[in-house]
XYZ file of C-alpha atoms in Angstrom:
547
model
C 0.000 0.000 0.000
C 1.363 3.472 -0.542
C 0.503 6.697 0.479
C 0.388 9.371 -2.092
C -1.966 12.233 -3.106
C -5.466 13.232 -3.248
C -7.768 14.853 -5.620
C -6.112 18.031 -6.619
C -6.361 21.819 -6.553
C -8.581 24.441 -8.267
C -5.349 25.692 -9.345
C -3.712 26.266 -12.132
C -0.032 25.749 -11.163
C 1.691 22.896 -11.729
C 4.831 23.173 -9.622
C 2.835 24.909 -6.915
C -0.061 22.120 -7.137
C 2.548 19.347 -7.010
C 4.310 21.108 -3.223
C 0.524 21.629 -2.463
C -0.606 17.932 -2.140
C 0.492 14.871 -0.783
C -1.348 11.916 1.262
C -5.081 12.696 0.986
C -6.263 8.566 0.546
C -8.352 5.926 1.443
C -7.335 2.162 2.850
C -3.775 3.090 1.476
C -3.704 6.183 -0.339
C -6.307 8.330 -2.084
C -5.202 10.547 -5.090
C -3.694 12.983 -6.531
C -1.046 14.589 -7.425
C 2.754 13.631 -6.551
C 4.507 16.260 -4.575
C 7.958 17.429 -6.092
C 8.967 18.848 -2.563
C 11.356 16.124 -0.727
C 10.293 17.022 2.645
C 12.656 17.788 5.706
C 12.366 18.512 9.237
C 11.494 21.986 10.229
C 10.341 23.970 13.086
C 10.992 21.438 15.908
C 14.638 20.444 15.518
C 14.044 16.573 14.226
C 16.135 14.202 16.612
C 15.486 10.349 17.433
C 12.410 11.406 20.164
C 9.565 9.418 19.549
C 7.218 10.690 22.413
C 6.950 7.596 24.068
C 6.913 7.602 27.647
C 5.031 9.079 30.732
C 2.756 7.140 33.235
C -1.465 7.339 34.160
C -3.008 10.349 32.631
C 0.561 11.951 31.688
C 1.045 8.823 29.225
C 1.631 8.758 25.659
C -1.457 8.336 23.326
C 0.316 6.804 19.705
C -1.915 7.161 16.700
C -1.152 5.359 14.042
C -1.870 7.378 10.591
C -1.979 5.233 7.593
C -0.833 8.090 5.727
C 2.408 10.180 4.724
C 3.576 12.781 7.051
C 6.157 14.115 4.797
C 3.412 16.615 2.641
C 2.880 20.138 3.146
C 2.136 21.088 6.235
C 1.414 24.755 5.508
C -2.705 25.201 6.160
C -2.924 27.217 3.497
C -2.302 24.572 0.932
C -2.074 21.244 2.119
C -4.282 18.539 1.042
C -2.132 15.874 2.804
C -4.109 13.432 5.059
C -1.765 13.679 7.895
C -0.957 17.012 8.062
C -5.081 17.979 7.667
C -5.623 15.747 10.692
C -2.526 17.438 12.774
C -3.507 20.515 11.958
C -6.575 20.392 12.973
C -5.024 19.803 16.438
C -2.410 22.135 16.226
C -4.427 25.656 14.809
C -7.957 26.663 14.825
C -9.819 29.004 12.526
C -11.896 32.179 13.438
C -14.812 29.080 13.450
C -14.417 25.385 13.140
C -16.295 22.312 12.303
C -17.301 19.096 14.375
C -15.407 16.422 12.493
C -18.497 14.234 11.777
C -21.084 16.582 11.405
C -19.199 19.709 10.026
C -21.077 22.271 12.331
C -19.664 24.641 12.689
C -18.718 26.257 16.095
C -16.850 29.158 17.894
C -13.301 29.009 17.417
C -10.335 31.625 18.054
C -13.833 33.562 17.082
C -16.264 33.763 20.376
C -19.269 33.419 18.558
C -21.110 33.142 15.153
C -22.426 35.469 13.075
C -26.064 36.187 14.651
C -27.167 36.753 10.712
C -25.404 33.917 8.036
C -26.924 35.015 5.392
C -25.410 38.653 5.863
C -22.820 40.149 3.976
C -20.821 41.198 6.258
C -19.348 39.072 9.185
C -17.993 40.388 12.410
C -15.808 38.355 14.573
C -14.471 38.850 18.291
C -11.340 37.277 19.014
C -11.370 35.536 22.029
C -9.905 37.221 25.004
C -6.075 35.796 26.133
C -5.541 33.348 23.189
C -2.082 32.926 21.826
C -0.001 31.339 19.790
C 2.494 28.380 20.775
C 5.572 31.095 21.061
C 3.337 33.019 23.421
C 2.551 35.734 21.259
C -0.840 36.925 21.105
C -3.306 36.230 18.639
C -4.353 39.655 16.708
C -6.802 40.972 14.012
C -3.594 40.974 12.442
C -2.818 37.868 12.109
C -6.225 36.915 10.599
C -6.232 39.758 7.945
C -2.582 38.089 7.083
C -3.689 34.240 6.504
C -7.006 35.569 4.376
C -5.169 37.719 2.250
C -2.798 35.247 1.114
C -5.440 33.124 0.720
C -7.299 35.560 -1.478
C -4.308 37.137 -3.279
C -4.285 36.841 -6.934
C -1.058 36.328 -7.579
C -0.904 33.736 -5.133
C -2.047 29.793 -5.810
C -3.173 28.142 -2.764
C -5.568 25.435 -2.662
C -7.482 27.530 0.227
C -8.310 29.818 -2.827
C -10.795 27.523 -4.254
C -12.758 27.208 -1.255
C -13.170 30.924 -0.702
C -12.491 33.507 -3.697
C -16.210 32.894 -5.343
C -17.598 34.339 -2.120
C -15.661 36.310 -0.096
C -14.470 40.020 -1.222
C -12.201 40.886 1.903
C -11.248 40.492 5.464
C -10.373 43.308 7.366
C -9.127 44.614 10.566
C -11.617 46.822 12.941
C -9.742 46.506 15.933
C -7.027 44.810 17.148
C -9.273 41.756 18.640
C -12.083 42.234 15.647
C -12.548 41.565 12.029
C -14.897 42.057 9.852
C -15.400 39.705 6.327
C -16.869 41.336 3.576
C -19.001 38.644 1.153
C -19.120 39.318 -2.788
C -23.084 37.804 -1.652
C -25.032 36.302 0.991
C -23.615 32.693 1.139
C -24.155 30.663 4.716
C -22.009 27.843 3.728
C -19.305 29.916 3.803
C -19.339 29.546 7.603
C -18.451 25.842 7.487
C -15.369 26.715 5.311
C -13.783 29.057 7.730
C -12.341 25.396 9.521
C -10.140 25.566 6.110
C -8.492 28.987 6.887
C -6.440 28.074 9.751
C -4.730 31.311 11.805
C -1.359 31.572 11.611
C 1.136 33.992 13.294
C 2.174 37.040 11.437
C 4.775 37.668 12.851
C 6.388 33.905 12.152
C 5.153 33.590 8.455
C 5.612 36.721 7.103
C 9.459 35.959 7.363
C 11.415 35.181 3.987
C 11.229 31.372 3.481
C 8.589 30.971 6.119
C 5.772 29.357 3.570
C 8.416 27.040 2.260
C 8.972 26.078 6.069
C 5.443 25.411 6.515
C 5.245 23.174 3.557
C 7.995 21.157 4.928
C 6.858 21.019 8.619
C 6.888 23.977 10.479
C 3.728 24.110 12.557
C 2.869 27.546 15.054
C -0.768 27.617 15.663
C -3.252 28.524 18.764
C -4.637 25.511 19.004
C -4.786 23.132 21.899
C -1.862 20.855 21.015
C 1.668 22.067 20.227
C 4.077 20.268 17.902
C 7.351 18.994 19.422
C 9.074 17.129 16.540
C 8.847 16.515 13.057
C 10.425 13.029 11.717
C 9.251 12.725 7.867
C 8.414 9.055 6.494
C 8.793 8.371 10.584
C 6.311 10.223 13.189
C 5.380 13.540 14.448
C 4.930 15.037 18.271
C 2.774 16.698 20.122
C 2.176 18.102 23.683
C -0.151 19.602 25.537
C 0.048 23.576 25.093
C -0.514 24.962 28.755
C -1.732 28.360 27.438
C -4.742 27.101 25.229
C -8.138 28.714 26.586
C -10.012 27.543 23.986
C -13.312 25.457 23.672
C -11.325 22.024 22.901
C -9.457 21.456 25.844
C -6.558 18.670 25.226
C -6.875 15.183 26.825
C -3.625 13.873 26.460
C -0.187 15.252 27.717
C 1.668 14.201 24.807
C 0.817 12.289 21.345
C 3.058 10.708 19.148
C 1.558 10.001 15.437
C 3.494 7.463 13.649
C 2.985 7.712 9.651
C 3.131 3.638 9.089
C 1.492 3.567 5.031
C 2.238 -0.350 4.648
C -1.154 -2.162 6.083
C 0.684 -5.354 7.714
C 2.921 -3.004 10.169
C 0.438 -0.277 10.745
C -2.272 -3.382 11.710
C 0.705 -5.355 13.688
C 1.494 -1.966 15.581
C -2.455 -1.956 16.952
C -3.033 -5.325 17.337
C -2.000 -8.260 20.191
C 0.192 -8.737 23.088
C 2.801 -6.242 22.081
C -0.026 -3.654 20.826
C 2.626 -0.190 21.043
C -0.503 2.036 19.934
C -4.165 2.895 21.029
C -5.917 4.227 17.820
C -4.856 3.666 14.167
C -7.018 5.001 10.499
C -6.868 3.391 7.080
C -7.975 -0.276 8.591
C -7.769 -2.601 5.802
C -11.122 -4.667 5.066
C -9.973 -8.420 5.452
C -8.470 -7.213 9.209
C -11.494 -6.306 10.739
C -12.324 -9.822 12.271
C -9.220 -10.062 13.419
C -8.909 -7.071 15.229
C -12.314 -7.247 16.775
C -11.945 -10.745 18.314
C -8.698 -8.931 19.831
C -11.011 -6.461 21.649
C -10.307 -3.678 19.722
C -13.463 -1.329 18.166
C -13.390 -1.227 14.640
C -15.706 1.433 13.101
C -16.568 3.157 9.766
C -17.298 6.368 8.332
C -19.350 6.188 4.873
C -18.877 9.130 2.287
C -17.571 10.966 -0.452
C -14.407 7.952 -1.025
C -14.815 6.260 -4.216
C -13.432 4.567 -6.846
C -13.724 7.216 -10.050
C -13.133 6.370 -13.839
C -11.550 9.785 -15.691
C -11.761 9.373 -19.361
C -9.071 11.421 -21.504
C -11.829 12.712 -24.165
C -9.185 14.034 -26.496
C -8.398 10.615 -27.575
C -11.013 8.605 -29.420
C -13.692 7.238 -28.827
C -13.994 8.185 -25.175
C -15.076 11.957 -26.787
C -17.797 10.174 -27.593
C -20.622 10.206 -24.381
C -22.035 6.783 -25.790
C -18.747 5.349 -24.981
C -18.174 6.666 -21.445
C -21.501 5.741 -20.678
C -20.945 1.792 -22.072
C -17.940 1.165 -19.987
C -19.965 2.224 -16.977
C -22.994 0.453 -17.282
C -20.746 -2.636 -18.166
C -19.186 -3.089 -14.251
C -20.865 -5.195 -12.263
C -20.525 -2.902 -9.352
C -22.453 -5.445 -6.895
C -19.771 -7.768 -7.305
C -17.020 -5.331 -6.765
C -18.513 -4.158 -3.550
C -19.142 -7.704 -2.417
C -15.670 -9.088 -3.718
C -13.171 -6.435 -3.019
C -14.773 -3.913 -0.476
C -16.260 -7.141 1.663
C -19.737 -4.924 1.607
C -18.350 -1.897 2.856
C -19.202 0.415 -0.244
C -22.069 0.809 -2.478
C -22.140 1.485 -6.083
C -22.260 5.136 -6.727
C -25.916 6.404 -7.595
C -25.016 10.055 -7.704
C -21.730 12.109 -7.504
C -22.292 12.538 -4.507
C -22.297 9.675 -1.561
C -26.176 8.826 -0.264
C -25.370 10.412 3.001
C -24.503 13.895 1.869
C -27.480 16.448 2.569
C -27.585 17.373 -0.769
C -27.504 13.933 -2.483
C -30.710 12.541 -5.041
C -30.060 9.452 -6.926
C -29.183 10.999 -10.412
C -31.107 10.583 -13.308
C -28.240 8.766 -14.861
C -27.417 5.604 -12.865
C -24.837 2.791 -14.364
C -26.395 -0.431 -12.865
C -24.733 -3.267 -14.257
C -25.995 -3.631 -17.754
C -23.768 -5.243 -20.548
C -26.392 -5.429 -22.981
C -27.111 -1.502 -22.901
C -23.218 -1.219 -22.859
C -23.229 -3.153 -25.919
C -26.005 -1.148 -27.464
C -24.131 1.961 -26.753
C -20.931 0.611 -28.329
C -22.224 -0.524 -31.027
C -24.735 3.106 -31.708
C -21.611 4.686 -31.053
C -19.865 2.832 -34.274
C -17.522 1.136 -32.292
C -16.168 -2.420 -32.214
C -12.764 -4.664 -31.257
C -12.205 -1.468 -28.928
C -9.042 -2.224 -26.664
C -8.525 0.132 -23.566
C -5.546 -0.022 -21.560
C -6.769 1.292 -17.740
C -3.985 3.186 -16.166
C -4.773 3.183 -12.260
C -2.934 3.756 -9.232
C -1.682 0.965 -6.829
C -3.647 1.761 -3.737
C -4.639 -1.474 -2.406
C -8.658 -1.340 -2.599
C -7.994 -0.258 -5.934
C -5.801 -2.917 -7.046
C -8.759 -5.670 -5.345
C -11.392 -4.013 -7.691
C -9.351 -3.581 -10.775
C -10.185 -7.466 -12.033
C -13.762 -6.970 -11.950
C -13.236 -3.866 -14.095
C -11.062 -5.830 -16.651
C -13.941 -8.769 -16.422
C -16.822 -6.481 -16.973
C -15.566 -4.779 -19.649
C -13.772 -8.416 -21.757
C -17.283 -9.254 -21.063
C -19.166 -7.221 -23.320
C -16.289 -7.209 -26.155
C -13.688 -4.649 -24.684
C -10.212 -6.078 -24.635
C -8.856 -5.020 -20.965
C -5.363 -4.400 -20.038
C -4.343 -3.105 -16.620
C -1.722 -1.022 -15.824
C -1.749 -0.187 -12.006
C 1.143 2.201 -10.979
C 2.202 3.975 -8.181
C -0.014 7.035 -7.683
C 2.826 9.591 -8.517
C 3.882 7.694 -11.204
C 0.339 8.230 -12.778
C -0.243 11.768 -12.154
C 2.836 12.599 -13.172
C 1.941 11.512 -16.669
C -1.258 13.856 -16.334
C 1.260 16.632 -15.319
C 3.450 15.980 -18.822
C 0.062 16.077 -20.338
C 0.769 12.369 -22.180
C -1.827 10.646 -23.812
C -3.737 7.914 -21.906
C -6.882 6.580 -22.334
C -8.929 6.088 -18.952
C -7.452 6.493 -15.189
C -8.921 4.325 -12.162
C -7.969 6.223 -9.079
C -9.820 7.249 -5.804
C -10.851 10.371 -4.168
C -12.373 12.393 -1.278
C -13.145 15.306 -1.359
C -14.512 15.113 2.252
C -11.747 16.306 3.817
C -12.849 20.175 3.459
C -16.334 19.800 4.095
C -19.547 17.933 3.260
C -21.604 21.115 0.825
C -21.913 19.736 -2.263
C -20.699 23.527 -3.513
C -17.402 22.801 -2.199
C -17.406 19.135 -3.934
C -18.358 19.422 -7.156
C -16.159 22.808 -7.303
C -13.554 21.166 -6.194
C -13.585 18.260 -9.257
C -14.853 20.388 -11.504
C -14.683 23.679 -13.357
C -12.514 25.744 -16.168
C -9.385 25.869 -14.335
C -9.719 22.867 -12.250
C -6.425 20.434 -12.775
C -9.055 17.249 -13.053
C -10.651 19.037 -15.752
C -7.153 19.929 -17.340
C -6.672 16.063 -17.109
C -9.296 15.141 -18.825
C -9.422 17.934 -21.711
C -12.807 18.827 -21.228
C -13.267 22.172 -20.228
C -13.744 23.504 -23.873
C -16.725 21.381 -24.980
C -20.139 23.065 -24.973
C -21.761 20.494 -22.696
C -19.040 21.585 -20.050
C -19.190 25.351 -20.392
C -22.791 25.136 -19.739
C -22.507 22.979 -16.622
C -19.800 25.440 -15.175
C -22.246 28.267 -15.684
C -25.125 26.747 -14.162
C -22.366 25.832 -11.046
C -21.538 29.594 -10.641
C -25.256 30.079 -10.412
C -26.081 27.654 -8.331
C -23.312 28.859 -5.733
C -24.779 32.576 -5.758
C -28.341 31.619 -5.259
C -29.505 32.676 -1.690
C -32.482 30.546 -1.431
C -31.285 27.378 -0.152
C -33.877 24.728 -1.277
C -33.762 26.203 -5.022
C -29.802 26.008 -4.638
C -30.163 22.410 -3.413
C -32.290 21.755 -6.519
C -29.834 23.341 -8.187
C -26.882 21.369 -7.452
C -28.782 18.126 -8.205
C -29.737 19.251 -11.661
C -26.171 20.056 -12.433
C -25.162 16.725 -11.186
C -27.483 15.301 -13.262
C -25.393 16.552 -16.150
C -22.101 15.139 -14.315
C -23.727 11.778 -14.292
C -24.796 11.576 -17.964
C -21.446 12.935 -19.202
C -19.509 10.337 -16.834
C -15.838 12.364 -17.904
C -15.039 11.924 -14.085
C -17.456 9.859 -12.205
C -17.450 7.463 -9.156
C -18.161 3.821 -9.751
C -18.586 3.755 -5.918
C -18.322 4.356 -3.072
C -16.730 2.956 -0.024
C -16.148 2.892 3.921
C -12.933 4.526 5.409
C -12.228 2.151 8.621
C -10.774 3.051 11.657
C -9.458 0.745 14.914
C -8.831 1.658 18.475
C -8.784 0.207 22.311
C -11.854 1.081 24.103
C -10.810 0.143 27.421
C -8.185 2.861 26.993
C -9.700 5.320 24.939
C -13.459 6.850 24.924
C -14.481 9.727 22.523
C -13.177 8.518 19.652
C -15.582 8.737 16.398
C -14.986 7.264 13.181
C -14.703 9.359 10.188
C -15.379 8.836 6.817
C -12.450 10.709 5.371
C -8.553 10.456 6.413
C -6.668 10.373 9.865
C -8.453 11.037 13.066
C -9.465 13.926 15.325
C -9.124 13.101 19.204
C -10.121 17.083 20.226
C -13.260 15.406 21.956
C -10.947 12.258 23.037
C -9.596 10.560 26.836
C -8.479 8.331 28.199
C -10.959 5.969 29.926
């Protein structure tokens, strides 16, 4: 198994995209795009501490993290798995969200907007917090993190999630700030989790971003980071000045990156057990683990298994085409083989669970004879596709019923699973391929199906860049009615909205889940309460103790 990327940026930079994002995954690794940035040590001076140690209550909580620690670290632009979860620990935003539901609640802020639908938030900073130097927090510094995130010339993945909406931030006093919306837009207050506060006065330095990317971590939050060990672990402790509303359980955490299932599973499980909690649980170790004593839980949503068809190279510009190779997988017997039931075949974009979700007009259930129709309408015959996909494990398992489906209803299969970087790296040349299995979730930075379909598509979005769409008339159309959509204030006509547009997603099937599946996490409940799975990467333990 190997931990790589996620999905990637609404951004148009290459280089920058690549230092943006590394580890987002699912049961091994979800994808994207392969960082270029070797990653080193920074802010705590790495050394051979591990964080081990202490006794009762002061003790050591491990967390195993079945994903890279070596991405960017810097808030502003990470997607990586690892560093999403840390931070999370390690800064707050003016507001933040409860991992599982994604309410959103007081943060560094001391209370919401009494009006979301205004256009103008004001925000009171609350009284004595500071950052992990001891510095203050100040209007200041939150006028500095939003207008890097909403500075032209600047590509951060944070941009995506916030330039449609929101015109300005700026100071009123030096414990208030006020942000100005282009339009009313109540989502908005969910995303402010995404724009973590970060100390002025220690990022505004020369070479300070490219010290966040590799590690360096200052926040306000309630746990401080002690060491930084890339491809190794990460530290935490305690920080004795946090008077916020998620006060920390545990004197000092050590989070081991271990990507390689039979390790990361060993490191959890029996006599010699060196961890409490651990993410990314494969499938087939569940029984196991359970009869151990250990709680194994899931969280369903937005990870899937997505096709991306290159529709610059015929005939996958044809829809008829896209369309057969969908309706030819037998998606029951991928969910029941390969996912052991923990997935269903996608019936939307988005996952059943999300609020927004209707079962699209266009669903692929298994149906080789309408793929054959299709084929065959489409004037096509002895087609051959050769399926590039990444080697995350779950992938790999449901890459033969793929091939199977599709040799079934005349469509000679090869299979060419690589390591994820390897793959996007070829997307980044801009080299010819024909379709890409991969995975995705775009979970992570919230649950409003605004911020999901944005996210995979649109004109400047790299997956649409990947697969050479953005220019046909079908798509410019669909990105129009997506703009509208996010402007409209009335939110059951937005809702409606969204689902039309998906609608269009679903019959055009250029990027398009085939399903989706649970993310599975493991931990010792005789030592640990408060823990709640999630159905997107690495873990949150702000509401966690020790029994």
């Amino acid at each position: 198994m190997r931990d790589d990327d996620p999905a990637p940026a609404p951004d148009t930079s290459t280089p920058r995209r690549r230092s943006l994002l590394k580890g987002l995954g699912a049961l091994g690794a979800t994808v994207t795009l392969p960082s270029v940035l070797a990653a080193c040590s920074a802010g705590p001076e790495s050394t051979n501490e591990t964080g081990d140690g202490g006794t009762g209550k002061d003790r050591t909580l491990t967390a195993v993290i079945g994903y890279g620690n070596d991405g960017s670290w810097d808030p502003t632009q990470t997607a990586s798995a690892f560093a999403m979860a840390a931070n999370n620990h390690v800064y707050e935003g003016l507001l933040d969200t409860d991992p599982i539901t994604r309410a959103p609640y007081p943060a560094l802020a001391t209370a919401l907007p009494g009006d979301p639908s205004a256009t103008t938030w004001r925000f009171s900073l609350r009284a004595g917090a500071a950052f992990h130097d001891g510095k203050p927090v100040t209007a200041d510094d939150v006028v500095f993190v939003f207008d890097r995130i909403l500075d032209p010339g600047t590509q951060t993945l944070a941009k995506g999630f916030f330039a449609s909406w929101l015109d300005s931030v700026r100071k009123v006093d030096a414990r208030t700030v006020e942000l100005v919306l282009k339009f009313p837009f109540p989502d908005g207050l969910a995303r402010l989790t995404l724009a973590k506060i970060m100390p002025k006065h220690v990022f505004s330095r020369p070479g300070a971003w490219d010290d966040a990317v590799k590690g360096l971590a200052v926040g306000s939050g309630p746990y401080r980071q002690t060491a930084h060990h890339p491809k190794s672990n990460t530290t935490f402790e305690a920080f004795d000045g946090y008077n916020g509303p998620r006060r920390p359980a545990f004197r000092r955490m050590n989070w081991l990156t271990i990507v390689d299932a039979a390790p990361r599973v060993a490191r959890i499980s029996g006599t010699g057990a060196g961890a409490q909690i651990a993410d990314n649980i494969p499938y087939a170790n569940i029984p196991r683990l359970q009869q151990g004593g250990l709680k194994v839980a899931g969280g369903a949503g937005m990870n899937n298994l997505f096709l991306m068809f290159n529709t610059r190279h015929k005939p996958f510009d044809d829809v008829r085409v896209r369309q057969a190779l969908h309706y030819a997988i037998d998606t029951e017997k991928m969910v029941r083989v390969a996912l052991k039931g923990h997935g269903k075949p996608a019936s939307s974009f988005l996952n059943e669970g999300n609020p927004s979700y209707r079962r699209a007009k266009t669903v692929y259930d298994h149906d080789p004879g309408r793929a054959k129709a299709l084929l065959k309408a489409a004037g096509v015959s002895g087609l051959k596709v050769d399926l590039l996909a990444v080697n995350v494990s779950w992938i790999v398992d449901c890459l033969p019923t793929i091939k199977a489906s599709w040799d079934a209803i005349g469509v000679e299969t090869s299979l060419t699973p690589q390591e994820t970087t390897a793959v996007f790296t070829k997307m980044d040349q801009k080299r010819d391929y024909q379709v890409v299995a991969a995975a995705s979730n775009p979970n992570q930075f919230g649950l409003d199906a605004d911020l999901v379909m944005h996210y995979n598509y649109g004109p400047e979005n790299l997956w649409m860049q990947y697969t050479r769409w953005a220019g046909d008339p079908v798509a410019k159309r669909l990105f129009r009615d997506m703009d509208r959509a996010t402007r409209e204030p009335d939110p059951a006509r937005k809702k409606a909205m969204v689902q039309d547009y998906i609608d269009v997603v679903a019959e055009q099937a250029v990027l398009y889940p085939v399903v989706h599946n649970e993310l599975m996490t493991a931990w010792d409940p005789h030592r640990l309460t408060g823990i709640r799975a999630q159905p997107y990467p690495g873990v949150n333990l702000l509401q966690a103790k020790w029994v």
